[in-house]
Short mmCIF file of C-alpha atoms in Angstrom, two decimals:
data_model
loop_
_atom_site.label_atom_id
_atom_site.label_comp_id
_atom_site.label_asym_id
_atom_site.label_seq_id
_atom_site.Cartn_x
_atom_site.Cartn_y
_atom_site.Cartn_z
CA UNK A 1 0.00 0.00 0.00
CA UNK A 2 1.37 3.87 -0.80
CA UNK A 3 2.28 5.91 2.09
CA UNK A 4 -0.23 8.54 0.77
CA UNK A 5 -3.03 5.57 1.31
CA UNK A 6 -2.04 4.60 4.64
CA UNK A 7 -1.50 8.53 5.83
CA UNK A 8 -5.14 8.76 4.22
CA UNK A 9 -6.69 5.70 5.84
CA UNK A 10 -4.79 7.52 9.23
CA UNK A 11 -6.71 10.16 8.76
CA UNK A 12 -9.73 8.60 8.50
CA UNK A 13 -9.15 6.28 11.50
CA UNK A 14 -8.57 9.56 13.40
CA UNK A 15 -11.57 11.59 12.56
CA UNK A 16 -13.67 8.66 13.18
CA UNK A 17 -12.40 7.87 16.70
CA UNK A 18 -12.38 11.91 17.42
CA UNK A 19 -16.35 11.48 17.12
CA UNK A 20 -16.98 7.47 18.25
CA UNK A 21 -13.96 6.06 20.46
CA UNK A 22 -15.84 9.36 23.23
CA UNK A 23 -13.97 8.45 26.45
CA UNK A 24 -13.57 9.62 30.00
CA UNK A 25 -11.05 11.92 30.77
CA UNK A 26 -8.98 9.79 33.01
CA UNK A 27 -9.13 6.73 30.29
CA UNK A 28 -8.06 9.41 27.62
CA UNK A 29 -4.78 10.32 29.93
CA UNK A 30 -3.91 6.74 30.81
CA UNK A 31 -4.26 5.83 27.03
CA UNK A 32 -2.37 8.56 26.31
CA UNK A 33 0.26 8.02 29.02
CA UNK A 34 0.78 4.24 27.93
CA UNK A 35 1.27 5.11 24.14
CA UNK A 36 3.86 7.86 25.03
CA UNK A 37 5.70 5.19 27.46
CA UNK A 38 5.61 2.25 24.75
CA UNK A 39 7.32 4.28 22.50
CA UNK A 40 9.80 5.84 25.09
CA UNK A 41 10.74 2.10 26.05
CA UNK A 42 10.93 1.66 21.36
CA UNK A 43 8.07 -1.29 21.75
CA UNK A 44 6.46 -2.28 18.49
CA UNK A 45 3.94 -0.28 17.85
CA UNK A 46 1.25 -3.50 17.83
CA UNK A 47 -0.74 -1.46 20.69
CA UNK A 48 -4.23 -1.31 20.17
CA UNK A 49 -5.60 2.12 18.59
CA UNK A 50 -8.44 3.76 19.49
CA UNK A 51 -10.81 2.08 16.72
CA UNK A 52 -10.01 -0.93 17.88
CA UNK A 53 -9.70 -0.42 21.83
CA UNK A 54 -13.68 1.06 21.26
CA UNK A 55 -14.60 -1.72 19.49
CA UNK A 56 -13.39 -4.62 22.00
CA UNK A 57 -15.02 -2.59 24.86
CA UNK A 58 -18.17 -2.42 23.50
CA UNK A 59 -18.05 -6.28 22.56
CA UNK A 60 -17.44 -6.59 26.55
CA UNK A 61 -20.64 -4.45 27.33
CA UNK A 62 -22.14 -6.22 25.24
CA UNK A 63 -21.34 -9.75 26.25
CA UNK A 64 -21.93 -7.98 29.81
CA UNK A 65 -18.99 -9.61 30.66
CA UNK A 66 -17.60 -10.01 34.02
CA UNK A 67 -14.15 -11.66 33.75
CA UNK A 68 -12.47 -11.09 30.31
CA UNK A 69 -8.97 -13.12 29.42
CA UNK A 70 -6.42 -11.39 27.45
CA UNK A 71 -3.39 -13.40 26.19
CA UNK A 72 -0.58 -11.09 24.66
CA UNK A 73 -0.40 -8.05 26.39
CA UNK A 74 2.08 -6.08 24.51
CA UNK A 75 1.97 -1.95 26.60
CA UNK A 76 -1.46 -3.61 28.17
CA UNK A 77 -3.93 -0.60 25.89
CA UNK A 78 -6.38 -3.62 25.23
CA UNK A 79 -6.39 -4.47 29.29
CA UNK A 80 -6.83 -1.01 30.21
CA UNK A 81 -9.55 -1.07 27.43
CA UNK A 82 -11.15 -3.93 28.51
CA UNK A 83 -11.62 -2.60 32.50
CA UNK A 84 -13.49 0.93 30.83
CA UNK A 85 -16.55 -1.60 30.35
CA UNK A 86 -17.98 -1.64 33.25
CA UNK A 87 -16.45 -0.83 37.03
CA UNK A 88 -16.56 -4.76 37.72
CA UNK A 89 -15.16 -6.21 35.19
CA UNK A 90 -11.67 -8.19 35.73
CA UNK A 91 -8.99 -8.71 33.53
CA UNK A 92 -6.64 -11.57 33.61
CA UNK A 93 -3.56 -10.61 30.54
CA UNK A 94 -0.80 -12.76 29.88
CA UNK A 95 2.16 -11.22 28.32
CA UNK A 96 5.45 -13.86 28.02
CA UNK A 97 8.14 -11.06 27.09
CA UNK A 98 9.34 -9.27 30.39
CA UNK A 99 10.21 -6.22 28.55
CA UNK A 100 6.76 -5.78 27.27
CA UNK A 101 5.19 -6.65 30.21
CA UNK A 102 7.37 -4.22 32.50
CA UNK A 103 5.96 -1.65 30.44
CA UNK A 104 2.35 -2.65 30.96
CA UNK A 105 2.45 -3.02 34.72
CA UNK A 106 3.51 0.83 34.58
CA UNK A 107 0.53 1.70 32.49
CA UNK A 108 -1.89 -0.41 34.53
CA UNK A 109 -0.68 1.16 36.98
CA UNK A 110 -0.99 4.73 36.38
CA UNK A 111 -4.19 3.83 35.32
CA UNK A 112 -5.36 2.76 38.56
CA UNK A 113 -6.39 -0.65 37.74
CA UNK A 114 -3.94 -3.20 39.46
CA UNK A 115 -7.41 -4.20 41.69
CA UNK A 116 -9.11 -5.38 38.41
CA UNK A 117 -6.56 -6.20 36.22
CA UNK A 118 -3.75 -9.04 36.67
CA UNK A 119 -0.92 -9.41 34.86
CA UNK A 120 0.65 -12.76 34.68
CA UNK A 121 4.41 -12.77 32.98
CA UNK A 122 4.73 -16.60 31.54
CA UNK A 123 4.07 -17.84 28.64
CA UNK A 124 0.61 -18.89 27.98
CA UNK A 125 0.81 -22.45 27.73
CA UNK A 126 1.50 -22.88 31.45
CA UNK A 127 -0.62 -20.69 32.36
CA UNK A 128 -3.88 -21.67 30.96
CA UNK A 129 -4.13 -25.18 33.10
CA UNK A 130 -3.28 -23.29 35.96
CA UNK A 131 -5.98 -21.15 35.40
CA UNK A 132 -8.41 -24.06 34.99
CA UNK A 133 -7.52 -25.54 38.38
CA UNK A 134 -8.70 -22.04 39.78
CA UNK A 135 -11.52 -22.56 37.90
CA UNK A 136 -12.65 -26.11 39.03
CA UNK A 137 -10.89 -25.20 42.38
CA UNK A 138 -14.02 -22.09 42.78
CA UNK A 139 -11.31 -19.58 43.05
CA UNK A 140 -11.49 -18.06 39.92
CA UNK A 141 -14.40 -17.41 37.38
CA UNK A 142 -14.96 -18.64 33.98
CA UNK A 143 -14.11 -15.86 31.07
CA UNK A 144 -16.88 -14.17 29.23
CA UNK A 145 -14.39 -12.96 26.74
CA UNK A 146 -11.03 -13.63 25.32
CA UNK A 147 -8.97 -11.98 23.57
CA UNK A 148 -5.60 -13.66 21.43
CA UNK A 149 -3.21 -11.03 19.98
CA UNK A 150 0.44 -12.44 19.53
CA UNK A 151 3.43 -11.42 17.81
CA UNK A 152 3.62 -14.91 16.85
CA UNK A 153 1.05 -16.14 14.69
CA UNK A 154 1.99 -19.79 13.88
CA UNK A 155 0.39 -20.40 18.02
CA UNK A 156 -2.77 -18.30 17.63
CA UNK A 157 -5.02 -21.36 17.17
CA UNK A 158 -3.07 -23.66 20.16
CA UNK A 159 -4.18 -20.81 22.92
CA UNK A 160 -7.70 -20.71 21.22
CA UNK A 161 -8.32 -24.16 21.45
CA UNK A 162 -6.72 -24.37 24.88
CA UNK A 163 -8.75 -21.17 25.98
CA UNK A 164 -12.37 -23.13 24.71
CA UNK A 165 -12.08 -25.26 27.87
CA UNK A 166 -12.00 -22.34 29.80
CA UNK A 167 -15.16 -21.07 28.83
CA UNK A 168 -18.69 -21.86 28.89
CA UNK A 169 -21.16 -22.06 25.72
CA UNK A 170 -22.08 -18.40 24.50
CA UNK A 171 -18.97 -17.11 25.41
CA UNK A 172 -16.84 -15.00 22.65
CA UNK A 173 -13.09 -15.58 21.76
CA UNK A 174 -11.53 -12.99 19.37
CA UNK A 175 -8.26 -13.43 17.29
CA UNK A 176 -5.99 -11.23 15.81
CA UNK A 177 -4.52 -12.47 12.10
CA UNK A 178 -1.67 -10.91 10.68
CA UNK A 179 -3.49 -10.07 7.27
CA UNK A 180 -0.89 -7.09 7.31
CA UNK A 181 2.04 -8.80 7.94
CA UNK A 182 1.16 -11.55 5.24
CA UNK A 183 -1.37 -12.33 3.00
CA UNK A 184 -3.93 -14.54 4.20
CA UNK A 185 -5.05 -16.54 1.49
CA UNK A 186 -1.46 -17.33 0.16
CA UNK A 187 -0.19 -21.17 0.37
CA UNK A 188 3.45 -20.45 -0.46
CA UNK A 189 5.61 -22.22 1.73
CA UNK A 190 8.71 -19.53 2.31
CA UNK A 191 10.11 -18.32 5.47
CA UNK A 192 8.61 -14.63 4.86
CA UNK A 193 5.14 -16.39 5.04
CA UNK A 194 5.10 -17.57 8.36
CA UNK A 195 2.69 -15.85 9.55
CA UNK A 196 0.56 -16.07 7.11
CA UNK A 197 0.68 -19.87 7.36
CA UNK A 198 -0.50 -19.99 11.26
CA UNK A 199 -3.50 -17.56 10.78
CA UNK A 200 -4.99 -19.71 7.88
CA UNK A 201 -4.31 -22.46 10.22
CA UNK A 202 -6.26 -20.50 13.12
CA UNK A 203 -9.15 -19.63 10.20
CA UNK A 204 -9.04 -23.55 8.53
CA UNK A 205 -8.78 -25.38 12.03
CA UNK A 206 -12.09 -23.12 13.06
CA UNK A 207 -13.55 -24.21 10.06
CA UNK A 208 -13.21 -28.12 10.85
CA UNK A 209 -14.36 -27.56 14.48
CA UNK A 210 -17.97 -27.75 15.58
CA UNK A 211 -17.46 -26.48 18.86
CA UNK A 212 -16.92 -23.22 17.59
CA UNK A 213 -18.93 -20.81 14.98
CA UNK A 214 -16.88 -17.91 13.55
CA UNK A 215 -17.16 -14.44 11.46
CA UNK A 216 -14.24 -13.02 10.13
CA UNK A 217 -13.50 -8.90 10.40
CA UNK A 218 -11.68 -7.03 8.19
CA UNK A 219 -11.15 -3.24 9.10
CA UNK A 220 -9.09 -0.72 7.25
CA UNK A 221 -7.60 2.12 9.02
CA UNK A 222 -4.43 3.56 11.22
CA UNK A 223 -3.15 0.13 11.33
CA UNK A 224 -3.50 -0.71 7.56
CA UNK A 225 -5.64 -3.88 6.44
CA UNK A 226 -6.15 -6.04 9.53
CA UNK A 227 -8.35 -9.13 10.53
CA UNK A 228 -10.36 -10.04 13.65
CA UNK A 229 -11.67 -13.96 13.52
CA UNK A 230 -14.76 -14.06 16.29
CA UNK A 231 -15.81 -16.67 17.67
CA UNK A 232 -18.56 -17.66 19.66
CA UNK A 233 -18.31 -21.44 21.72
CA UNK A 234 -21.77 -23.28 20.76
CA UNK A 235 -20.75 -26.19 22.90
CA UNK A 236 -17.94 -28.05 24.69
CA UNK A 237 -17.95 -32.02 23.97
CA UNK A 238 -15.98 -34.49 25.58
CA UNK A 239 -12.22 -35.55 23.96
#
């Protein structure tokens, strides 16, 4: 895409969230305060925009959700996000890189969420049975919403498949795929299509599984072309 497209489609994405993405004052400053201190620590500037932040909190309200999982935390935007749904929602976010995580701890922070909003450093795979013990255990409850956004694609569908038995029937998983890092609907096998590969797995695996039904987003904007795969669980079955 030219750079006069993308500083076009910025523009767009800006006036729009001027006039939808309305936001109290104290969410505006700790947005504000975690962008400026994700790009003073050079993080990749994955953080979720404005659009998008708007967009997952209203699927929250929505979904009236009361306990939302998040794994891939990156500056923790989505997190902080996630908590401006409602004033008792919680957040579990799982972020594996330490660096990115410091970051988000700060933001959460200065946000004044660390009551409703825990940050677990590990990487996901651990974490997830651990967090079905608390589960079964009574000590923690059941997700109304979850949320996979990872660097690394080729794993999206492993943590949504692992994150189904977490949840009960109704409840709504979202999934980031790297349509802008790759294209989609390629089946070339190089190195540069990596990520490509793993979210056609995530979209062709979702397809085979009748656990699961699934729309899949595509929105245009700050962040260029990007895809959202939702999915709502119509039913856990046995093995």
């Amino acid at each position: 895409m030219a750079a006069t497209d993308r500083a076009e489609l910025r523009a767009f994405d800006n006036y729009a969230s001027s006039h939808l993405s309305t936001k109290p004052e104290h969410l505006h400053r700790s947005l504000d305060k975690a962008t400026s201190a994700c790009r003073s620590a050079g993080l990749p500037q994955w953080d979720v925009n404005a659009s998008q932040g708007k967009f997952f909190m209203l699927q929250c309200r929505m979904m009236r959700a009361g306990s939302v999982l998040e794994i891939g935390t990156l500056a923790g935007h989505g997190a902080i996000w996630y908590a401006a749904a409602n004033p008792h929602i919680r957040v579990t976010t799982i972020e594996v890189n330490e660096e990115f995580a410091a970051v988000a701890r700060i933001n959460i922070a200065n946000a004044g969420l660390c009551n409703r909003v825990e940050l677990i450093v590990s990487d996901a795979r651990a974490v997830i049975p651990k967090l079905a013990a608390d589960i079964q255990n009574g000590e923690r409850t059941r997700p109304d919403v979850v949320i996979v956004d990872l660097q690394d694609t080729t794993r999206i569908w492993d943590f949504v498949d692992l994150s189904i038995g977490l949840c009960i029937p109704g409840a709504c998983i979202m999934a980031h795929c790297a349509l802008r890092l790759a294209k989609l609907y390629a089946t070339t096998q190089g190195e540069e299509d990596t990520r490509g590969r793993g979210s056609r797995d995530l979209v062709e695996r979702k397809g085979s599984d009748n656990r699961l039904d699934a729309g899949l987003l595509m929105s245009v904007g700050e962040n260029n072309y990007d895809v959202m795969l939702a999915v709502v669980i119509d039913g856990i079955q046995d093995g």
